[in-house]
Short mmCIF file of C-alpha atoms in Angstrom, two decimals:
data_model
loop_
_atom_site.label_atom_id
_atom_site.label_comp_id
_atom_site.label_asym_id
_atom_site.label_seq_id
_atom_site.Cartn_x
_atom_site.Cartn_y
_atom_site.Cartn_z
CA UNK N 1 -10.83 -0.58 24.91
CA UNK N 2 -8.52 -2.23 27.50
CA UNK N 3 -4.79 -1.26 25.40
CA UNK N 4 -2.33 -3.97 25.17
CA UNK N 5 1.30 -3.98 25.25
CA UNK N 6 3.76 -4.18 22.67
CA UNK N 7 7.04 -5.67 23.26
CA UNK N 8 9.99 -4.59 21.15
CA UNK N 9 12.83 -6.32 22.91
CA UNK N 10 12.14 -9.10 20.24
CA UNK N 11 12.78 -6.74 17.23
CA UNK N 12 15.82 -5.60 18.93
CA UNK N 13 17.25 -9.14 19.19
CA UNK N 14 16.23 -10.14 15.61
CA UNK N 15 18.46 -6.93 14.44
CA UNK N 16 21.73 -7.72 16.48
CA UNK N 17 21.46 -11.57 15.42
CA UNK N 18 21.76 -10.16 11.78
CA UNK N 19 24.56 -8.15 12.94
CA UNK N 20 26.61 -10.87 13.99
CA UNK N 21 26.05 -13.39 11.05
CA UNK N 22 27.13 -10.42 8.63
CA UNK N 23 30.55 -10.29 10.67
CA UNK N 24 31.11 -13.82 10.70
CA UNK N 25 30.68 -14.38 7.44
CA UNK N 26 34.51 -12.29 7.42
CA UNK N 27 37.34 -14.07 6.89
CA UNK N 28 40.74 -14.42 6.44
CA UNK N 29 43.04 -15.53 3.08
CA UNK N 30 46.09 -14.50 4.06
CA UNK N 31 47.43 -17.97 5.71
CA UNK N 32 46.66 -19.42 2.12
CA UNK N 33 48.19 -16.95 0.40
CA UNK N 34 51.33 -17.62 2.89
CA UNK N 35 51.11 -21.96 1.85
CA UNK N 36 50.83 -21.01 -1.77
CA UNK N 37 54.09 -18.99 -1.41
CA UNK N 38 56.01 -21.91 0.91
CA UNK N 39 54.97 -24.57 -1.99
CA UNK N 40 55.96 -21.95 -4.61
CA UNK N 41 59.49 -21.67 -3.04
CA UNK N 42 59.84 -25.24 -2.01
CA UNK N 43 59.41 -26.57 -5.79
CA UNK N 44 61.57 -23.41 -6.71
CA UNK N 45 64.20 -25.18 -4.29
CA UNK N 46 63.70 -28.83 -5.60
CA UNK N 47 64.40 -27.71 -8.94
CA UNK N 48 67.94 -26.76 -8.24
CA UNK N 49 70.92 -28.90 -9.93
CA UNK N 50 72.49 -29.33 -13.08
CA UNK N 51 69.20 -31.24 -14.76
CA UNK N 52 65.25 -30.58 -14.30
CA UNK N 53 63.88 -33.18 -12.18
CA UNK N 54 60.41 -31.96 -14.14
CA UNK N 55 62.07 -33.51 -16.98
CA UNK N 56 63.72 -36.06 -15.69
CA UNK N 57 60.69 -37.38 -14.52
CA UNK N 58 58.94 -37.37 -17.65
CA UNK N 59 61.75 -39.04 -19.61
CA UNK N 60 62.16 -41.76 -16.63
CA UNK N 61 58.88 -42.60 -16.87
CA UNK N 62 59.43 -43.13 -20.66
CA UNK N 63 62.85 -44.99 -21.28
CA UNK N 64 63.28 -46.66 -17.51
CA UNK N 65 60.05 -46.98 -15.58
CA UNK N 66 59.74 -50.35 -17.39
CA UNK N 67 62.75 -51.79 -15.51
CA UNK N 68 63.94 -49.98 -12.90
CA UNK N 69 62.23 -47.85 -9.72
CA UNK N 70 63.86 -45.66 -7.19
CA UNK N 71 63.18 -47.28 -3.88
CA UNK N 72 63.18 -50.81 -4.79
CA UNK N 73 65.10 -53.26 -7.52
CA UNK N 74 62.91 -54.56 -10.60
CA UNK N 75 64.48 -56.33 -13.50
CA UNK N 76 67.62 -53.50 -12.96
CA UNK N 77 68.57 -52.14 -9.87
CA UNK N 78 67.64 -49.11 -7.86
CA UNK N 79 68.07 -46.09 -9.28
CA UNK N 80 67.77 -43.93 -6.37
CA UNK N 81 70.47 -41.61 -5.87
CA UNK N 82 72.66 -43.74 -8.48
CA UNK N 83 75.01 -41.04 -9.09
CA UNK N 84 76.26 -40.52 -5.76
CA UNK N 85 76.47 -44.19 -4.95
CA UNK N 86 78.07 -44.89 -7.93
CA UNK N 87 80.55 -41.91 -7.37
CA UNK N 88 81.12 -42.49 -4.04
CA UNK N 89 80.89 -46.92 -3.39
CA UNK N 90 82.30 -48.14 -6.81
CA UNK N 91 84.53 -44.80 -8.09
CA UNK N 92 82.42 -44.15 -11.22
CA UNK N 93 81.93 -40.89 -12.04
CA UNK N 94 79.15 -39.33 -14.82
CA UNK N 95 80.86 -40.16 -18.00
CA UNK N 96 80.92 -43.86 -17.07
CA UNK N 97 76.66 -43.27 -16.54
CA UNK N 98 76.75 -41.80 -20.46
CA UNK N 99 78.80 -44.72 -22.02
CA UNK N 100 76.12 -47.65 -19.89
CA UNK N 101 72.95 -45.86 -20.48
CA UNK N 102 73.87 -45.26 -24.04
CA UNK N 103 75.60 -48.75 -25.05
CA UNK N 104 75.54 -51.18 -22.40
CA UNK N 105 76.43 -53.95 -24.20
CA UNK N 106 79.48 -52.68 -26.00
CA UNK N 107 80.94 -52.00 -22.39
CA UNK N 108 80.21 -55.47 -20.99
CA UNK N 109 81.85 -56.75 -23.73
CA UNK N 110 84.45 -53.90 -23.16
CA UNK N 111 85.25 -55.87 -20.07
CA UNK N 112 84.53 -53.29 -18.02
CA UNK N 113 84.54 -54.84 -13.76
CA UNK N 114 81.44 -52.78 -13.17
CA UNK N 115 79.19 -53.39 -15.97
CA UNK N 116 79.91 -57.19 -15.92
CA UNK N 117 79.35 -57.27 -11.53
CA UNK N 118 76.00 -55.49 -12.70
CA UNK N 119 75.00 -57.73 -15.75
CA UNK N 120 75.64 -60.99 -13.83
CA UNK N 121 73.86 -59.73 -10.73
CA UNK N 122 70.81 -59.42 -12.53
CA UNK N 123 70.55 -62.59 -14.64
CA UNK N 124 72.09 -61.22 -17.33
CA UNK N 125 69.15 -59.18 -18.91
CA UNK N 126 70.41 -57.13 -21.35
CA UNK N 127 69.70 -53.72 -20.77
CA UNK N 128 68.10 -51.44 -23.44
CA UNK N 129 70.36 -49.02 -25.43
CA UNK N 130 69.40 -45.78 -25.98
CA UNK N 131 71.98 -43.57 -27.93
CA UNK N 132 69.48 -41.52 -28.71
CA UNK N 133 68.94 -39.49 -25.19
CA UNK N 134 71.66 -37.07 -24.87
CA UNK N 135 73.80 -35.90 -21.69
CA UNK N 136 70.87 -33.29 -21.02
CA UNK N 137 68.69 -35.48 -21.05
CA UNK N 138 71.03 -38.31 -18.82
CA UNK N 139 71.15 -35.20 -16.36
CA UNK N 140 67.41 -34.78 -15.79
CA UNK N 141 67.49 -38.44 -15.20
CA UNK N 142 69.92 -38.47 -12.81
CA UNK N 143 68.55 -34.73 -11.32
CA UNK N 144 65.08 -37.20 -10.78
CA UNK N 145 66.58 -39.64 -9.81
CA UNK N 146 68.39 -37.69 -7.09
CA UNK N 147 65.77 -35.30 -6.09
CA UNK N 148 63.62 -35.68 -2.92
CA UNK N 149 60.25 -37.76 -3.27
CA UNK N 150 57.15 -35.59 -3.15
CA UNK N 151 55.37 -35.40 0.25
CA UNK N 152 51.82 -37.83 -0.57
CA UNK N 153 49.06 -35.62 -1.36
CA UNK N 154 47.21 -38.65 0.02
CA UNK N 155 47.61 -37.42 3.67
CA UNK N 156 46.04 -33.59 2.54
CA UNK N 157 43.16 -35.66 0.41
CA UNK N 158 42.12 -37.57 4.04
CA UNK N 159 42.09 -35.15 6.27
CA UNK N 160 39.90 -32.65 4.56
CA UNK N 161 37.88 -36.15 3.58
CA UNK N 162 37.06 -37.01 7.26
CA UNK N 163 34.36 -36.11 9.45
CA UNK N 164 35.36 -33.61 12.31
CA UNK N 165 39.13 -32.96 10.67
CA UNK N 166 40.31 -29.61 10.88
CA UNK N 167 39.61 -27.65 7.26
CA UNK N 168 42.95 -26.10 6.07
CA UNK N 169 40.24 -23.40 4.13
CA UNK N 170 38.87 -20.38 6.49
CA UNK N 171 34.88 -18.89 6.27
CA UNK N 172 32.07 -19.78 8.24
CA UNK N 173 31.33 -23.48 9.09
CA UNK N 174 28.45 -25.65 8.49
CA UNK N 175 28.37 -26.08 12.46
CA UNK N 176 28.10 -21.86 13.07
CA UNK N 177 25.51 -22.04 9.75
CA UNK N 178 23.55 -24.56 11.57
CA UNK N 179 23.59 -22.82 14.80
CA UNK N 180 22.30 -19.74 13.54
CA UNK N 181 19.68 -21.44 11.68
CA UNK N 182 18.46 -23.11 14.84
CA UNK N 183 18.34 -19.52 16.48
CA UNK N 184 16.41 -18.04 13.90
CA UNK N 185 13.84 -20.96 14.41
CA UNK N 186 13.75 -20.31 17.66
CA UNK N 187 13.02 -16.73 17.84
CA UNK N 188 10.18 -17.33 15.57
CA UNK N 189 8.61 -19.68 17.47
CA UNK N 190 9.07 -17.24 20.71
CA UNK N 191 7.27 -14.28 18.55
CA UNK N 192 4.48 -16.48 17.37
CA UNK N 193 3.98 -17.61 21.33
CA UNK N 194 3.87 -13.96 22.07
CA UNK N 195 1.41 -13.45 19.43
CA UNK N 196 -1.04 -15.82 20.57
CA UNK N 197 -0.77 -14.50 24.13
CA UNK N 198 -1.11 -11.09 22.82
CA UNK N 199 -4.48 -11.99 20.76
CA UNK N 200 -5.63 -13.75 23.40
CA UNK N 201 -5.65 -10.69 25.52
CA UNK N 202 -7.12 -8.30 22.94
CA UNK N 203 -10.32 -11.19 22.68
CA UNK N 204 -10.91 -11.34 26.30
CA UNK N 205 -10.55 -7.28 26.80
CA UNK N 206 -13.56 -7.00 24.09
CA UNK N 207 -15.64 -10.37 26.38
CA UNK N 208 -14.81 -13.07 23.67
CA UNK N 209 -15.04 -15.96 25.05
CA UNK N 210 -12.99 -19.25 23.49
CA UNK N 211 -14.66 -22.61 23.74
CA UNK N 212 -13.25 -25.75 22.03
CA UNK N 213 -15.81 -27.21 20.14
CA UNK N 214 -17.07 -30.61 21.56
CA UNK N 215 -16.60 -33.18 19.09
CA UNK N 216 -20.05 -34.94 18.08
CA UNK N 217 -19.81 -38.78 18.85
CA UNK N 218 -19.67 -40.65 15.32
CA UNK N 219 -19.87 -44.56 14.14
CA UNK N 220 -16.03 -45.97 13.74
CA UNK N 221 -14.81 -45.67 10.24
CA UNK N 222 -14.62 -49.55 10.25
CA UNK N 223 -17.78 -50.21 11.57
CA UNK N 224 -19.22 -48.24 8.75
CA UNK N 225 -17.13 -49.80 6.13
CA UNK N 226 -17.85 -52.93 7.33
CA UNK N 227 -21.81 -52.55 6.72
CA UNK N 228 -21.31 -51.65 3.11
CA UNK N 229 -21.06 -54.79 1.33
CA UNK N 230 -19.76 -52.92 -2.09
CA UNK N 231 -17.02 -51.82 -0.75
CA UNK N 232 -15.80 -54.68 0.72
CA UNK N 233 -16.84 -56.53 -2.46
CA UNK N 234 -14.57 -53.87 -4.30
CA UNK N 235 -11.66 -54.34 -1.93
CA UNK N 236 -11.33 -58.20 -1.54
CA UNK N 237 -11.26 -57.76 -5.31
CA UNK N 238 -8.25 -55.50 -5.83
CA UNK N 239 -6.62 -57.28 -2.95
CA UNK N 240 -6.66 -60.61 -4.99
CA UNK N 241 -5.54 -58.48 -7.64
CA UNK N 242 -2.73 -57.14 -6.35
CA UNK N 243 -1.75 -60.39 -4.93
CA UNK N 244 -1.64 -61.92 -8.28
CA UNK N 245 0.61 -59.21 -9.16
CA UNK N 246 3.04 -58.88 -6.83
CA UNK N 247 3.69 -63.16 -6.45
CA UNK N 248 3.92 -63.08 -10.70
CA UNK N 249 6.79 -60.58 -10.66
CA UNK N 250 7.84 -62.34 -7.56
CA UNK N 251 8.43 -65.80 -9.32
CA UNK N 252 9.45 -64.66 -12.54
CA UNK N 253 12.51 -62.82 -10.51
CA UNK N 254 13.25 -66.26 -9.41
CA UNK N 255 17.15 -67.39 -11.02
CA UNK N 256 17.69 -63.51 -11.85
CA UNK N 257 20.70 -62.23 -10.75
CA UNK N 258 20.59 -58.68 -12.32
CA UNK N 259 22.80 -56.91 -9.77
CA UNK N 260 24.62 -59.22 -8.14
CA UNK N 261 27.89 -57.74 -7.11
CA UNK N 262 30.13 -60.79 -4.62
CA UNK N 263 33.15 -59.81 -3.39
CA UNK N 264 36.37 -61.05 -4.97
CA UNK N 265 39.49 -62.70 -3.18
CA UNK N 266 41.45 -60.05 -4.40
CA UNK N 267 40.31 -57.18 -5.33
CA UNK N 268 39.85 -56.55 -8.86
CA UNK N 269 38.67 -52.60 -10.03
CA UNK N 270 37.74 -52.35 -13.34
CA UNK N 271 37.40 -48.83 -13.11
CA UNK N 272 41.37 -48.71 -12.52
CA UNK N 273 42.01 -50.98 -15.44
CA UNK N 274 39.48 -50.44 -18.03
CA UNK N 275 38.43 -47.23 -17.01
CA UNK N 276 41.49 -44.92 -16.20
CA UNK N 277 44.24 -46.89 -17.88
CA UNK N 278 41.83 -47.67 -20.80
CA UNK N 279 42.96 -51.67 -20.97
CA UNK N 280 40.95 -53.11 -23.75
CA UNK N 281 38.62 -55.90 -22.13
CA UNK N 282 40.24 -58.49 -24.61
CA UNK N 283 43.41 -58.52 -23.56
CA UNK N 284 42.47 -59.76 -20.41
CA UNK N 285 39.30 -61.61 -21.66
CA UNK N 286 41.44 -63.40 -24.59
CA UNK N 287 38.87 -66.35 -25.59
CA UNK N 288 36.38 -63.79 -26.01
CA UNK N 289 36.69 -63.91 -29.56
CA UNK N 290 37.01 -67.20 -30.37
CA UNK N 291 35.75 -69.11 -27.85
CA UNK N 292 31.89 -69.70 -26.23
CA UNK N 293 33.48 -68.35 -23.33
CA UNK N 294 34.93 -65.34 -22.16
CA UNK N 295 37.74 -66.80 -19.92
CA UNK N 296 39.10 -66.46 -16.56
CA UNK N 297 42.22 -64.63 -17.41
CA UNK N 298 45.70 -66.41 -15.89
CA UNK N 299 47.42 -64.73 -13.13
CA UNK N 300 50.03 -64.90 -15.62
CA UNK N 301 48.13 -62.11 -17.49
CA UNK N 302 48.19 -59.78 -14.55
CA UNK N 303 52.15 -60.67 -13.99
CA UNK N 304 52.77 -58.83 -17.25
CA UNK N 305 51.77 -55.79 -15.67
CA UNK N 306 52.47 -56.25 -12.34
CA UNK N 307 55.56 -57.26 -12.61
CA UNK N 308 56.82 -53.27 -12.75
CA UNK N 309 53.77 -52.05 -10.83
CA UNK N 310 54.66 -53.14 -7.77
CA UNK N 311 52.19 -50.62 -5.90
CA UNK N 312 49.16 -48.24 -6.74
CA UNK N 313 49.80 -45.12 -6.32
CA UNK N 314 46.70 -43.40 -7.84
CA UNK N 315 45.85 -40.17 -9.66
CA UNK N 316 48.26 -37.04 -8.84
CA UNK N 317 45.05 -35.24 -6.65
CA UNK N 318 45.04 -38.55 -4.42
CA UNK N 319 42.48 -40.55 -3.78
CA UNK N 320 38.45 -38.55 -4.03
CA UNK N 321 36.48 -38.70 -1.11
CA UNK N 322 33.96 -41.31 -2.30
CA UNK N 323 37.15 -43.56 -2.78
CA UNK N 324 38.46 -42.92 1.43
CA UNK N 325 34.29 -43.12 2.46
CA UNK N 326 34.66 -46.90 1.22
CA UNK N 327 39.01 -47.75 2.01
CA UNK N 328 39.87 -47.77 -1.40
CA UNK N 329 42.89 -45.81 -0.49
CA UNK N 330 46.34 -46.19 -2.36
CA UNK N 331 47.81 -48.77 0.81
CA UNK N 332 44.67 -50.76 0.15
CA UNK N 333 45.97 -51.66 -4.18
CA UNK N 334 48.62 -52.27 -2.92
CA UNK N 335 47.90 -55.06 -0.36
CA UNK N 336 45.56 -56.56 -3.44
CA UNK N 337 48.67 -56.19 -5.38
CA UNK N 338 50.57 -58.35 -2.94
CA UNK N 339 48.05 -61.03 -2.52
CA UNK N 340 48.42 -61.58 -6.36
CA UNK N 341 51.68 -62.12 -5.51
CA UNK N 342 51.41 -64.84 -2.66
CA UNK N 343 49.16 -66.36 -5.11
CA UNK N 344 51.62 -66.71 -8.35
CA UNK N 345 54.81 -67.15 -6.09
CA UNK N 346 56.33 -64.34 -7.20
CA UNK N 347 59.52 -63.17 -4.71
CA UNK N 348 59.92 -59.14 -4.98
CA UNK N 349 62.49 -59.30 -3.58
CA UNK N 350 65.07 -61.21 -5.80
CA UNK N 351 62.25 -60.94 -8.63
CA UNK N 352 62.05 -64.61 -9.33
CA UNK N 353 58.90 -67.10 -9.28
CA UNK N 354 59.41 -69.40 -6.26
CA UNK N 355 57.17 -72.21 -7.69
CA UNK N 356 54.92 -72.05 -4.46
CA UNK N 357 51.90 -70.66 -6.06
CA UNK N 358 48.02 -71.10 -4.85
CA UNK N 359 44.71 -71.02 -7.20
CA UNK N 360 42.64 -67.67 -6.76
CA UNK N 361 38.92 -68.74 -6.06
CA UNK N 362 37.07 -66.79 -7.96
CA UNK N 363 33.37 -66.23 -7.35
CA UNK N 364 31.35 -66.24 -10.74
CA UNK N 365 28.52 -63.11 -11.62
CA UNK N 366 27.51 -64.09 -15.07
CA UNK N 367 26.08 -67.91 -15.43
CA UNK N 368 23.29 -68.60 -17.61
CA UNK N 369 20.96 -71.34 -17.43
CA UNK N 370 22.65 -75.12 -19.05
CA UNK N 371 19.61 -75.16 -20.90
CA UNK N 372 20.71 -71.91 -22.88
CA UNK N 373 24.03 -72.06 -24.99
CA UNK N 374 25.71 -68.91 -25.56
CA UNK N 375 28.60 -68.19 -27.77
CA UNK N 376 30.94 -65.36 -27.27
CA UNK N 377 32.54 -65.10 -30.21
CA UNK N 378 29.24 -65.18 -32.43
CA UNK N 379 28.62 -62.20 -30.72
CA UNK N 380 31.91 -60.17 -30.63
CA UNK N 381 34.07 -61.59 -33.76
CA UNK N 382 31.04 -61.99 -35.92
CA UNK N 383 28.36 -59.31 -35.39
CA UNK N 384 30.85 -56.86 -33.62
CA UNK N 385 28.92 -56.43 -30.44
CA UNK N 386 30.79 -54.40 -27.11
CA UNK N 387 31.14 -55.74 -24.34
CA UNK N 388 29.11 -52.98 -22.26
CA UNK N 389 26.17 -53.91 -24.27
CA UNK N 390 25.30 -56.90 -21.98
CA UNK N 391 27.61 -56.26 -19.40
CA UNK N 392 27.43 -52.43 -18.88
CA UNK N 393 29.24 -49.89 -17.96
CA UNK N 394 32.14 -51.98 -16.52
CA UNK N 395 35.38 -49.30 -17.18
CA UNK N 396 33.03 -47.16 -14.19
CA UNK N 397 32.85 -50.61 -12.08
CA UNK N 398 34.81 -50.55 -8.54
CA UNK N 399 33.16 -53.92 -8.04
CA UNK N 400 31.90 -55.71 -11.08
CA UNK N 401 28.74 -56.58 -11.12
CA UNK N 402 25.71 -58.16 -13.16
CA UNK N 403 24.61 -55.21 -15.19
CA UNK N 404 21.66 -57.55 -17.20
CA UNK N 405 19.17 -59.43 -16.59
CA UNK N 406 20.22 -62.05 -19.23
CA UNK N 407 16.70 -63.38 -19.58
CA UNK N 408 14.79 -64.89 -22.69
CA UNK N 409 13.40 -61.73 -23.28
CA UNK N 410 15.62 -59.34 -22.64
CA UNK N 411 17.96 -61.26 -25.42
CA UNK N 412 15.15 -61.82 -27.65
CA UNK N 413 14.33 -57.71 -27.73
CA UNK N 414 17.89 -57.34 -28.66
CA UNK N 415 17.60 -60.18 -31.52
CA UNK N 416 14.73 -57.97 -32.23
CA UNK N 417 16.15 -54.20 -32.58
CA UNK N 418 20.26 -55.52 -33.51
CA UNK N 419 20.92 -55.27 -37.47
CA UNK N 420 22.79 -57.12 -38.44
CA UNK N 421 26.13 -56.08 -39.33
CA UNK N 422 27.17 -56.76 -43.10
CA UNK N 423 30.79 -54.62 -43.21
CA UNK N 424 33.32 -56.37 -43.90
CA UNK N 425 31.01 -59.85 -43.19
CA UNK N 426 31.24 -61.36 -46.66
CA UNK N 427 29.43 -64.55 -45.02
CA UNK N 428 26.48 -62.89 -44.78
CA UNK N 429 26.13 -61.19 -48.02
CA UNK N 430 24.28 -64.01 -49.89
CA UNK N 431 21.56 -64.86 -47.54
CA UNK N 432 21.69 -61.25 -46.59
CA UNK N 433 20.51 -60.17 -49.80
CA UNK N 434 17.55 -62.86 -50.72
CA UNK N 435 15.77 -62.06 -46.86
CA UNK N 436 16.30 -58.55 -47.45
CA UNK N 437 14.08 -59.33 -50.85
CA UNK N 438 11.48 -61.39 -48.85
CA UNK N 439 11.20 -58.62 -46.37
CA UNK N 440 11.30 -55.61 -48.28
CA UNK N 441 13.46 -54.36 -45.91
CA UNK N 442 17.10 -52.89 -46.62
CA UNK N 443 18.42 -53.86 -42.92
CA UNK N 444 18.49 -57.29 -41.65
CA UNK N 445 17.55 -57.65 -37.65
CA UNK N 446 19.09 -60.70 -35.78
CA UNK N 447 15.71 -61.44 -35.56
CA UNK N 448 14.88 -61.86 -39.19
CA UNK N 449 17.70 -63.87 -39.86
CA UNK N 450 16.44 -66.62 -37.72
CA UNK N 451 17.62 -65.23 -34.06
CA UNK N 452 14.24 -66.16 -32.25
CA UNK N 453 14.42 -70.07 -33.71
CA UNK N 454 14.33 -72.01 -30.63
CA UNK N 455 17.43 -74.16 -31.71
CA UNK N 456 19.64 -71.22 -32.05
CA UNK N 457 20.00 -71.35 -27.87
CA UNK N 458 17.97 -74.47 -27.36
CA UNK N 459 18.97 -78.31 -28.59
#
């Protein structure tokens, strides 16, 4: 038999490749440790001074943030470096600040010049007295107002989330792994080609001739199908039934707007308001308790909070990669707050309304046909139904959309499955007792109480 040469170079190359891959897996963590050391040193340096800015930030947010900001006027003046500014510009020491914070009204009535100047400048808005704050607490607050602003977290988050940006952490990158996989695939292909050629040489050496089988000429499939009348009949019936099924499904979706998610003129994130900040739904949609409609909140309701909240600072860890991919940065949300100010005619600098308001043309999402009657107060106040039952997980929605189909069948199923809540509800006690005996059940559903009568929703 003729000998066939065996090539061992492939095995050598494959071994070299594995050794190189193992070497690439080693990484250096010294840079990360050095960065952590620098951050700790910076934090230690920031806490120098008489007060503790970390405790001061907590006290500031609890007592001062409703009326004051560090870098701009609100109901009261900006407080960044307030101790230094008063000492340099007005010649007032820390003792004056102690007295003012603990009893501002007493200083005004005593005739203090600067106290009366501030009182008149800010429309004679009385500052809340804080007699319970100790001098040490006030020192902590002053240390917070004097501390340099922290570096923005968003830049780091953006760098990590943007594709192609240099990653701060070390290690094997995705490009190296992908390149290694491509190289392994190429080596496997080469090995298969060499094996195929080797087997062909062995076959030729043994006198084996490899020939391709000649295909027999057969009747085309479509012609054989056309000549079979039974298959044609079954196929036609199947196509007719399938067409009727899909036509029925399409017609049943007419007027059903489930998933409808329009873009509003001012971006309002239910995820931030109802989710992160835990704002009760009925704080904004207050008429849902007593009216047929849940109502569109007045912009004055928004301004109850946004007189003080003039920018969005987000979570301490910064925006998520998903938010950044969708453009939901802190600057984006702050720009939407500015749209609110423009609509209500709010002057940020002077902290007053200009009278030049502009209505916001909100796009309606949930819209029942005129032939159907639905009363929010009956479901919210009487039945105690949660808003999420019909509107879905609103606290997770960045952009509001229609969660449920709101069809007649959907409402009927809810009436059949929902038991009537009798707790603290004397209105239903008598009728519930009579109907429970009639149907032989302990708990009545809305359907058994008449919730399937046509006149309940159509009259």
